[in-house]
Short mmCIF file of C-alpha atoms in Angstrom, two decimals:
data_model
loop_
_atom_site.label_atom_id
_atom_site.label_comp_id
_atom_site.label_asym_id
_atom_site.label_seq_id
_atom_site.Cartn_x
_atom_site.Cartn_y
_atom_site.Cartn_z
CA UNK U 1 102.04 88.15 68.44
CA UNK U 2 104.26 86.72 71.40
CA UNK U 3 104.90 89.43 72.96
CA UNK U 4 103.54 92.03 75.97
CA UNK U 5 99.81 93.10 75.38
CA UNK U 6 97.88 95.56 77.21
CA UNK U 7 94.82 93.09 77.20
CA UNK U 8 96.44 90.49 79.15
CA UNK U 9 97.40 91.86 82.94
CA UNK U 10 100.30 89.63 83.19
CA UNK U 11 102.19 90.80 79.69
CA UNK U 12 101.16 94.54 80.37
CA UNK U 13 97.47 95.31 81.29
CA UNK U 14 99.09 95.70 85.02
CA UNK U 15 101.10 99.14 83.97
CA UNK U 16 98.19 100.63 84.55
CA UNK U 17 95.91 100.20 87.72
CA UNK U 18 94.26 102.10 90.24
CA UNK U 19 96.96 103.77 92.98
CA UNK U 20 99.55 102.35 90.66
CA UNK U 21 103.22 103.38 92.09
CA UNK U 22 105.11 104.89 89.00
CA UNK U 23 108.12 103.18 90.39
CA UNK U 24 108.55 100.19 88.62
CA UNK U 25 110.37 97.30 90.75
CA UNK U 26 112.65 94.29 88.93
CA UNK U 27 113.00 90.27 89.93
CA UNK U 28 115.47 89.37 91.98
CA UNK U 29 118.58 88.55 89.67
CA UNK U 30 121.41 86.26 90.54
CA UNK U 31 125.11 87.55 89.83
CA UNK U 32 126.27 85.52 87.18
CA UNK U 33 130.20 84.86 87.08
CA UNK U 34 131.53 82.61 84.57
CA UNK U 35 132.23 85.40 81.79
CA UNK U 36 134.77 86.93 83.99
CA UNK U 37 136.84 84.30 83.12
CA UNK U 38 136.86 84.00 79.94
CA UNK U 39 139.48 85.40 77.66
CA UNK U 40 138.56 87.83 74.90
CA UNK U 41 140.90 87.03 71.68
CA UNK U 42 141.92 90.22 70.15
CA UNK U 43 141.64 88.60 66.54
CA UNK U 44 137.65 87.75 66.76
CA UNK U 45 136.10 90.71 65.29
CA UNK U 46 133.55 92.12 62.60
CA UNK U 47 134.72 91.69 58.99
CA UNK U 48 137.37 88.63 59.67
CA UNK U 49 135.01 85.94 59.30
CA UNK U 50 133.50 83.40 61.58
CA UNK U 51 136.45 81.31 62.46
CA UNK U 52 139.18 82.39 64.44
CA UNK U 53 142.51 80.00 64.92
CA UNK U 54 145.36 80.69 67.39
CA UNK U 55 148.66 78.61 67.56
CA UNK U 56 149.50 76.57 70.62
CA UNK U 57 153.60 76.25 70.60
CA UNK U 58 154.87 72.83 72.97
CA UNK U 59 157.75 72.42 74.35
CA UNK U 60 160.87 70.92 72.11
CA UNK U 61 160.83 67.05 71.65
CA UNK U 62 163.73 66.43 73.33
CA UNK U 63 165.51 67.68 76.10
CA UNK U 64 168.87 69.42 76.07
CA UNK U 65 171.51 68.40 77.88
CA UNK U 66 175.62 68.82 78.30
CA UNK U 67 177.75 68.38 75.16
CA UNK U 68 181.11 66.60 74.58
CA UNK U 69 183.14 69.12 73.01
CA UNK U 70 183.92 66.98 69.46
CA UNK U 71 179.93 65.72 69.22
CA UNK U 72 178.08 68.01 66.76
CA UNK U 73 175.30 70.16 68.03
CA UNK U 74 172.27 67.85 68.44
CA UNK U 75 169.06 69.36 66.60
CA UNK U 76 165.23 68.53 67.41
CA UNK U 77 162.25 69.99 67.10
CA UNK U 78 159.18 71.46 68.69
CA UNK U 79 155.39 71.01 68.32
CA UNK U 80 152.48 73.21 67.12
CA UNK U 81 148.67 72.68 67.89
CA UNK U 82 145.84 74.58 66.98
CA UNK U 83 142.91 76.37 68.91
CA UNK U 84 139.98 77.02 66.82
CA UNK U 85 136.80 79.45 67.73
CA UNK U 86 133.64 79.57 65.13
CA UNK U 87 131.61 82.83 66.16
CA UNK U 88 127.67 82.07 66.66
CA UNK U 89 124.67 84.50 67.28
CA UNK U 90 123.09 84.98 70.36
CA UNK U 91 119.78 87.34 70.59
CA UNK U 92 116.32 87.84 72.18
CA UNK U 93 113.75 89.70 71.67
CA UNK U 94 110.33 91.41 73.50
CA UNK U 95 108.05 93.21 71.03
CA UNK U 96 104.86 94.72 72.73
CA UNK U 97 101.47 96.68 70.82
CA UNK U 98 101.03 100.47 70.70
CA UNK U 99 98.05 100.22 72.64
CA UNK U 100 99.68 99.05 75.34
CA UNK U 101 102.57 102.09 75.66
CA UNK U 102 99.81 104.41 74.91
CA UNK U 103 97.83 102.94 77.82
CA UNK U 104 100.09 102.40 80.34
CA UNK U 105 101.01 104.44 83.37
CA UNK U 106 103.83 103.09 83.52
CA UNK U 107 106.37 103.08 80.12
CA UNK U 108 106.93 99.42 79.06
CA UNK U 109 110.50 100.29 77.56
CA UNK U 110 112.39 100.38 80.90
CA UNK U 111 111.70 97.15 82.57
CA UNK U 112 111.95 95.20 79.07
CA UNK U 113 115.24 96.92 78.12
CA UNK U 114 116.43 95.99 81.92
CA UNK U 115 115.13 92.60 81.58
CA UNK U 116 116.72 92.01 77.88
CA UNK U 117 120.26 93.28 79.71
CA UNK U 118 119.67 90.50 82.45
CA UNK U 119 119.02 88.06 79.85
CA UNK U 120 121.61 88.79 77.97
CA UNK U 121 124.29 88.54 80.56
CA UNK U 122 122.63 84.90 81.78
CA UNK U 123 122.66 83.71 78.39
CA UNK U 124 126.50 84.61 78.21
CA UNK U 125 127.46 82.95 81.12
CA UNK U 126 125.48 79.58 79.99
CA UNK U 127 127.79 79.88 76.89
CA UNK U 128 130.82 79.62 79.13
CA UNK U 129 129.54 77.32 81.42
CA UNK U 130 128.98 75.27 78.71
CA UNK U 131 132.69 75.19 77.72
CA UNK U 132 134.08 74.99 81.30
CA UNK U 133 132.03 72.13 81.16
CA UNK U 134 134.47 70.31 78.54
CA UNK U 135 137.45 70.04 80.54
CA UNK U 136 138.53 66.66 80.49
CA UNK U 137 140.77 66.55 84.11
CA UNK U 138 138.10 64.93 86.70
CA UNK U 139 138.25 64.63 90.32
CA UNK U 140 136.86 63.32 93.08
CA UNK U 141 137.69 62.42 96.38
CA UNK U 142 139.71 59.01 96.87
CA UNK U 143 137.76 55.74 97.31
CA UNK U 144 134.63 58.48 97.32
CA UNK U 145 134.99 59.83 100.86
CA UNK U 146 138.67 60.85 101.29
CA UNK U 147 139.26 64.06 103.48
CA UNK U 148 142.80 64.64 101.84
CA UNK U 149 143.29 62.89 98.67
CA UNK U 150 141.64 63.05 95.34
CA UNK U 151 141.46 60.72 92.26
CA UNK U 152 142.16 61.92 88.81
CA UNK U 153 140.99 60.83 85.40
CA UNK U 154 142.16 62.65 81.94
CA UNK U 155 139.27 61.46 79.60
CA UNK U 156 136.33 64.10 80.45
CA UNK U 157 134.43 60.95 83.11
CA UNK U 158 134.36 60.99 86.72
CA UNK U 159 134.98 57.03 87.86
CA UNK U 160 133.55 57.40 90.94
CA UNK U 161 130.78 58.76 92.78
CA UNK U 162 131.72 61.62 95.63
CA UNK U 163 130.62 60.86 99.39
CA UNK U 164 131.66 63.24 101.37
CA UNK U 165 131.58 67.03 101.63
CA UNK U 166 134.10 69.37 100.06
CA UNK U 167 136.94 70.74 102.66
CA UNK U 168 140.36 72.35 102.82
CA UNK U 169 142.15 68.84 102.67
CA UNK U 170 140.67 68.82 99.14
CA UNK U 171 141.90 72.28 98.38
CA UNK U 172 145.45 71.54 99.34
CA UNK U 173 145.18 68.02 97.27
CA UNK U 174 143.68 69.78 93.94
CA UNK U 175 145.99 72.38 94.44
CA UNK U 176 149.38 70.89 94.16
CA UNK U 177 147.86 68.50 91.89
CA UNK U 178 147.52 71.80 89.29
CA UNK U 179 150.71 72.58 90.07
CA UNK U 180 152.40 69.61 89.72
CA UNK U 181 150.57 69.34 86.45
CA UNK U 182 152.34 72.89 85.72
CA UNK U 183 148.97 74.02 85.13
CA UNK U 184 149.56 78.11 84.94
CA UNK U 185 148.33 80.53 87.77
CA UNK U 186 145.55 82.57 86.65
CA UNK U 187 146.23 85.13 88.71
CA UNK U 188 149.92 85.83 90.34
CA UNK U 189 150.31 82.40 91.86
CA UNK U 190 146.70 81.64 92.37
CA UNK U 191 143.73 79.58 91.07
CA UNK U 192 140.70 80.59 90.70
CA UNK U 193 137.53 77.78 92.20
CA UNK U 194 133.96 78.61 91.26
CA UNK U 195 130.67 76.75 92.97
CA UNK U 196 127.77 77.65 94.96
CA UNK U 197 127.73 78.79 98.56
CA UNK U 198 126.83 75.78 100.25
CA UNK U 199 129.25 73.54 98.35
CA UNK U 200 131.93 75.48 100.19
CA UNK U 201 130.03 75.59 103.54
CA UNK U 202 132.25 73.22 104.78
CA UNK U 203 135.36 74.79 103.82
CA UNK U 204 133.82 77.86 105.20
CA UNK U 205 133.20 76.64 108.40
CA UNK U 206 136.72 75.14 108.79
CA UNK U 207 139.09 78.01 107.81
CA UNK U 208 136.91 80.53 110.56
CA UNK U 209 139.14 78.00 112.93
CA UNK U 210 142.05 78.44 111.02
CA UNK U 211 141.78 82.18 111.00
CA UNK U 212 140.11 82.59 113.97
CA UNK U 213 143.34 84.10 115.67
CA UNK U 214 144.99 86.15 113.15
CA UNK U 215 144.16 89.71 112.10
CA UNK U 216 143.76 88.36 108.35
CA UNK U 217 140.95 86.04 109.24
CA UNK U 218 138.94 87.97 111.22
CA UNK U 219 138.66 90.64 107.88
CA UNK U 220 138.33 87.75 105.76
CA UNK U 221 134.94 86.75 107.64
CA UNK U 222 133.80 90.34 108.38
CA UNK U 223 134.06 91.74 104.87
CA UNK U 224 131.96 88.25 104.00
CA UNK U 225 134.73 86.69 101.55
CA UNK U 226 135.42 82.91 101.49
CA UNK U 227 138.67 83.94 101.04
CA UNK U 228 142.05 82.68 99.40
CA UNK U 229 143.50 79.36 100.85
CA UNK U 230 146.30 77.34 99.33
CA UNK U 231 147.14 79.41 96.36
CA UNK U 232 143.13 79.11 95.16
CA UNK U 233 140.79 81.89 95.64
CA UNK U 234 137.23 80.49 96.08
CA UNK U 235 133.78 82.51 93.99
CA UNK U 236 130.42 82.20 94.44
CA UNK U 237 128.68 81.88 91.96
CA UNK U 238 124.32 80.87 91.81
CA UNK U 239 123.22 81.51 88.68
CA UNK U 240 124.60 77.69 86.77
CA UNK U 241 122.08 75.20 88.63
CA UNK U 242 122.99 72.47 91.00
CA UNK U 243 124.07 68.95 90.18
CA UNK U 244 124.26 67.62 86.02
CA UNK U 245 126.10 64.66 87.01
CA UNK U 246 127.51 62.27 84.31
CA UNK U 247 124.17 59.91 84.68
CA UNK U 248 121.35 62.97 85.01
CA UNK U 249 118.90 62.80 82.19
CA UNK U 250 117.05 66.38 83.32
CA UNK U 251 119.95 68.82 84.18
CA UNK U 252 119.53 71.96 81.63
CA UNK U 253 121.27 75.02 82.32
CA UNK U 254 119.41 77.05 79.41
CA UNK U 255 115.95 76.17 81.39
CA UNK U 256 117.76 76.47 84.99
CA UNK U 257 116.76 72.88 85.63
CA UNK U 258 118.63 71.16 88.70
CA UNK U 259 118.99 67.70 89.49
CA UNK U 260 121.52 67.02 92.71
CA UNK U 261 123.66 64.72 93.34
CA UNK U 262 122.08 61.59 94.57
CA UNK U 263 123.87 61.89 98.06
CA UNK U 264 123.32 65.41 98.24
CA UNK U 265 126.79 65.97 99.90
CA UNK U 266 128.73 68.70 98.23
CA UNK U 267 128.73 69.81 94.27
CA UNK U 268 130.73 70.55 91.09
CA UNK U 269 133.44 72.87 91.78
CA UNK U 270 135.44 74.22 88.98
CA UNK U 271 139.53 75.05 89.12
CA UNK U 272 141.15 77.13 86.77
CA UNK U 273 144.46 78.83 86.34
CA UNK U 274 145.32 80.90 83.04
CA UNK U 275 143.79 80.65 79.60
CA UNK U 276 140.64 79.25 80.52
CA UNK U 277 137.65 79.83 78.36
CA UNK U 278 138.20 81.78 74.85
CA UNK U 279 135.29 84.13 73.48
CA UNK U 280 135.55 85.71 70.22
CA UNK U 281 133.03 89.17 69.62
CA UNK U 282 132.47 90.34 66.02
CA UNK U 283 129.62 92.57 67.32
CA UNK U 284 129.11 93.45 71.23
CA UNK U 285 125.98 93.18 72.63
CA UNK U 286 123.40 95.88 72.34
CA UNK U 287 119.95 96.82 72.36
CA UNK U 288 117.83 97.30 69.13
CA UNK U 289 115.01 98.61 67.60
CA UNK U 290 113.27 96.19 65.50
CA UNK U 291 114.23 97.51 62.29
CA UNK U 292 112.91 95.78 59.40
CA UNK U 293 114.19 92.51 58.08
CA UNK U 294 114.55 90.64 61.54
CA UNK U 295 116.22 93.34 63.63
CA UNK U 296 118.34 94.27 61.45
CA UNK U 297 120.06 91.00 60.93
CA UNK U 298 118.31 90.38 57.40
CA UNK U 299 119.54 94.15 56.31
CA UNK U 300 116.19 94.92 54.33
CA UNK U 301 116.08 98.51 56.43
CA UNK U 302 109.17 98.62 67.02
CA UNK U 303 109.94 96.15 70.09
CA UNK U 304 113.53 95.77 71.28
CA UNK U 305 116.44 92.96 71.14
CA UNK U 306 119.60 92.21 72.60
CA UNK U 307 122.17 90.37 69.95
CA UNK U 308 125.15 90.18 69.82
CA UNK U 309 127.65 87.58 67.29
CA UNK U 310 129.98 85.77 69.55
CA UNK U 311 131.06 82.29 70.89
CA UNK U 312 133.05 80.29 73.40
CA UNK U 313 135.70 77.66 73.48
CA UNK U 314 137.26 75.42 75.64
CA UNK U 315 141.02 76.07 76.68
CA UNK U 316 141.86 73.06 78.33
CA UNK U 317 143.56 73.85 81.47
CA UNK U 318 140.72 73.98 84.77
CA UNK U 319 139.68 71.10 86.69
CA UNK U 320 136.35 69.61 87.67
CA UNK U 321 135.47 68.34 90.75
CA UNK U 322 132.42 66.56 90.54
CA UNK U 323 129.86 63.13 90.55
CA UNK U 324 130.34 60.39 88.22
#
């Protein structure tokens, strides 16, 4: 049985020992932040089967113009795409013996339901990562170590390798680059940027001399934000390791695995205005008793599980910045 046993300390035997505090105490979790993001489609759902389409309407073909009053009406037309989601299962579980809750000083249910809720939201934010991940717009600084322009490719690949820190020149540069695109605002008239601390440590260090005069700035640094800066608002995020550039052979999000960039000088950054990620839920996510016939999943009708049936897709509108 893989599971927690009261004969081995580290899977249970320690809920009970001498002068043992009855308060039990949790690891250190990271906040995790890509799910935010994503947009729930309001046609996923139980009983309407595991795909899920959604129509994408362009604009028309051809642009219209002024007429000359005895020239008939000139017609065109318009194009439709398709988005398609496929809902997948997600689930974990902990079983543990009776001896052991029987035993114990300490109940076992607590920490494992608290540690299948942590679970569950890391393995939903992998899922979106995952799809973030698919954006085809690229960037990286010009001839690698531009302060204030960036290179773009359309095809999903970096072309060259980034040598230089991450600063506000590069926000204003990606910035009207998305809007010149007429990538939408996620938010009002602002992107959204994602990464971890010290990618924007530069950034950070720069706009406390931008704002170091102005009643705005000194909040912004005293209530600990990295704040908004040329229509983007920057989140910290470090759950989604380090690194995972286009040649890395280890880089596993699902195992936490990180593998730098070579240079070590800066790291991916994700931009995103609206319609980023789609998820589709047929069932939320809950917590189980093992009921028999796999948790209830086989319906034959104990341990505890987290599952949930749900997936993620790509919306093609963020931006990367990141390592070939």
């Amino acid at each position: 049985m893989a599971g927690q046993l009261w004969s081995v300390n580290s899977l249970g035997g320690y809920t009970y020992a001498p002068n043992l505090s009855e308060e039990f105490r949790e690891a250190v979790q990271p906040e995790v932040k890509f799910r935010q993001f994503c947009d729930v489609k309001n046609a996923a759902g139980k009983n309407l089967g595991e795909t899920f389409n959604w129509n994408v309407y362009m604009d028309v073909s051809n642009q219209g113009g002024t007429l000359v009053e005895t020239n008939t009406m000139p017609e065109t037309n318009l194009r439709i795409s398709q988005g398609t989601l496929t809902i997948t299962e997600r689930g974990q579980a902990v079983p543990w013996t009776g001896k052991l809750e029987t035993l114990g000083k300490q109940s076992i249910r607590a920490p494992i339901m608290s540690a299948l809720k942590n679970d569950a939201k890391k393995s939903f934010d992998i899922g979106a990562h995952a799809q973030f991940n698919q954006t085809l717009l690229r960037v990286v600084p010009t001839t690698q170590n531009s302060a204030t322009a960036v290179t773009l490719t359309t095809n999903g690949t970096a072309t060259v390798t980034n040598s230089i820190a991450y600063g506000t020149g590069h926000t204003k540069a990606i910035s009207d680059l998305m809007k010149e695109r007429n990538i939408p605002p996620y938010s009002a008239d602002d992107y959204f940027a994602i990464a971890w601390p010290t990618t924007y440590r530069g950034m950070k260090n720069q706009l406390e001399t931008i704002h170091q005069y102005t009643a705005e700035g000194f909040a912004l640094i005293m209530n600990g934000e990295i704040g908004r800066y040329e229509n983007v608002r920057h989140v910290e995020q470090t759950f989604i390791p380090k690194g995972g550039a286009a040649d890395s052979t280890t880089y596993n999000t699902s195992t936490n695995t990180a593998d730098a960039w070579n240079n070590a000088l800066s790291d991916w950054i994700f931009f995103f205005g609206e319609d980023t990620v789609a998820e589709g839920i047929a069932v939320a996510e809950e917590l189980r008793g093992k009921l028999p016939g796999d948790y209830g999943r086989s319906r034959v009708s104990p341990g505890t599980t987290w599952a949930v049936s749900a997936s993620f897709t790509r919306i093609p509108t963020s931006v990367r910045r990141r390592a070939s």
